[in-house]
Amino acid sequence: MAIKNFAFSPATLKVKAGTTVTWTNQDTDAHTVTSAGSGGPLHSPALATHATYSYQFTKPGTYTYLCTIHPFMTAKVEVTR
């Protein structure tokens, strides 16, 4: 997953359970990968340029997330069996 031009790319990623997804910040500004709402599994620190954050999705479902620094940046991961 790329973080560039103040957007997550792709905006919707479809993966199978057990897949590890890695986000890479390609912007000069810091960004986070943080689950929308409370209790979600995604909680990255602020990622500097070229920094990465990885998470293994083990349970099927739709995981919406955003950048807490730039809340207009939203995306989702759809996990299937």
Coordinates of C-alpha atoms in Angstrom, one line a residue:
M1 CA 0.0 0.0 0.0
A2 CA 1.3 3.4 -1.0
I3 CA 0.7 6.6 1.0
K4 CA 1.3 9.4 -1.5
N5 CA -0.2 12.7 -2.5
F6 CA -2.2 12.7 0.8
A7 CA -4.1 9.5 -0.1
F8 CA -3.9 5.7 0.5
S9 CA -3.5 3.8 -2.7
P10 CA -5.5 1.8 -3.5
A11 CA -8.4 3.2 -1.5
T12 CA -9.9 -0.3 -1.2
L13 CA -7.6 -3.3 -0.9
K14 CA -9.0 -6.8 -1.0
V15 CA -6.9 -9.6 0.6
K16 CA -7.4 -13.1 2.0
A17 CA -7.2 -13.7 5.8
G18 CA -3.6 -14.3 6.8
T19 CA -2.2 -11.6 4.5
T20 CA 0.2 -9.1 5.9
V21 CA -0.3 -5.6 4.4
T22 CA 2.6 -3.1 4.5
W23 CA 2.0 0.6 4.0
T24 CA 4.9 2.8 2.8
N25 CA 4.8 6.6 3.2
Q26 CA 5.9 8.2 0.0
D27 CA 5.0 11.8 1.0
T28 CA 7.2 14.3 2.7
D29 CA 4.6 14.9 5.4
A30 CA 4.1 12.3 8.2
H31 CA 1.0 10.1 8.1
T32 CA -0.5 7.4 10.3
V33 CA -2.5 4.2 9.6
T34 CA -5.2 4.2 12.3
S35 CA -8.4 2.2 12.5
A36 CA -11.6 4.3 12.2
G37 CA -13.7 4.2 15.3
S38 CA -12.6 2.6 18.6
G39 CA -11.2 -0.8 19.1
G40 CA -9.7 -1.4 15.6
P41 CA -6.4 -3.2 15.2
L42 CA -4.5 -0.5 13.2
H43 CA -2.4 1.9 15.3
S44 CA 0.8 3.0 13.5
P45 CA 3.0 5.7 14.8
A46 CA 3.5 8.8 12.7
L47 CA 5.4 7.5 9.6
A48 CA 8.1 9.7 8.3
T49 CA 9.0 9.7 4.6
H50 CA 9.8 6.1 3.4
A51 CA 8.8 4.6 6.8
T52 CA 6.6 1.5 6.7
Y53 CA 3.9 -0.1 8.9
S54 CA 2.7 -3.7 8.6
Y55 CA -0.3 -5.6 9.9
Q56 CA -1.4 -9.2 9.4
F57 CA -5.1 -9.5 8.9
T58 CA -6.2 -12.8 10.4
K59 CA -10.0 -12.3 10.6
P60 CA -12.4 -11.7 7.6
G61 CA -14.2 -8.4 7.6
T62 CA -13.9 -4.8 6.4
Y63 CA -11.3 -2.6 8.2
T64 CA -11.7 1.1 7.6
Y65 CA -8.8 3.4 8.5
L66 CA -7.6 6.9 8.3
C67 CA -4.6 9.2 8.9
T68 CA -5.1 10.9 12.3
I69 CA -3.0 13.8 11.2
H70 CA -5.0 14.3 8.0
P71 CA -8.5 12.8 8.7
F72 CA -9.7 13.3 5.1
M73 CA -7.4 10.5 4.2
T74 CA -9.5 7.4 4.4
A75 CA -9.4 3.9 3.0
K76 CA -10.3 0.3 3.8
V77 CA -9.1 -3.3 3.6
E78 CA -11.6 -6.0 2.8
V79 CA -10.5 -9.4 4.2
T80 CA -12.0 -12.6 2.9
R81 CA -11.4 -16.3 3.9

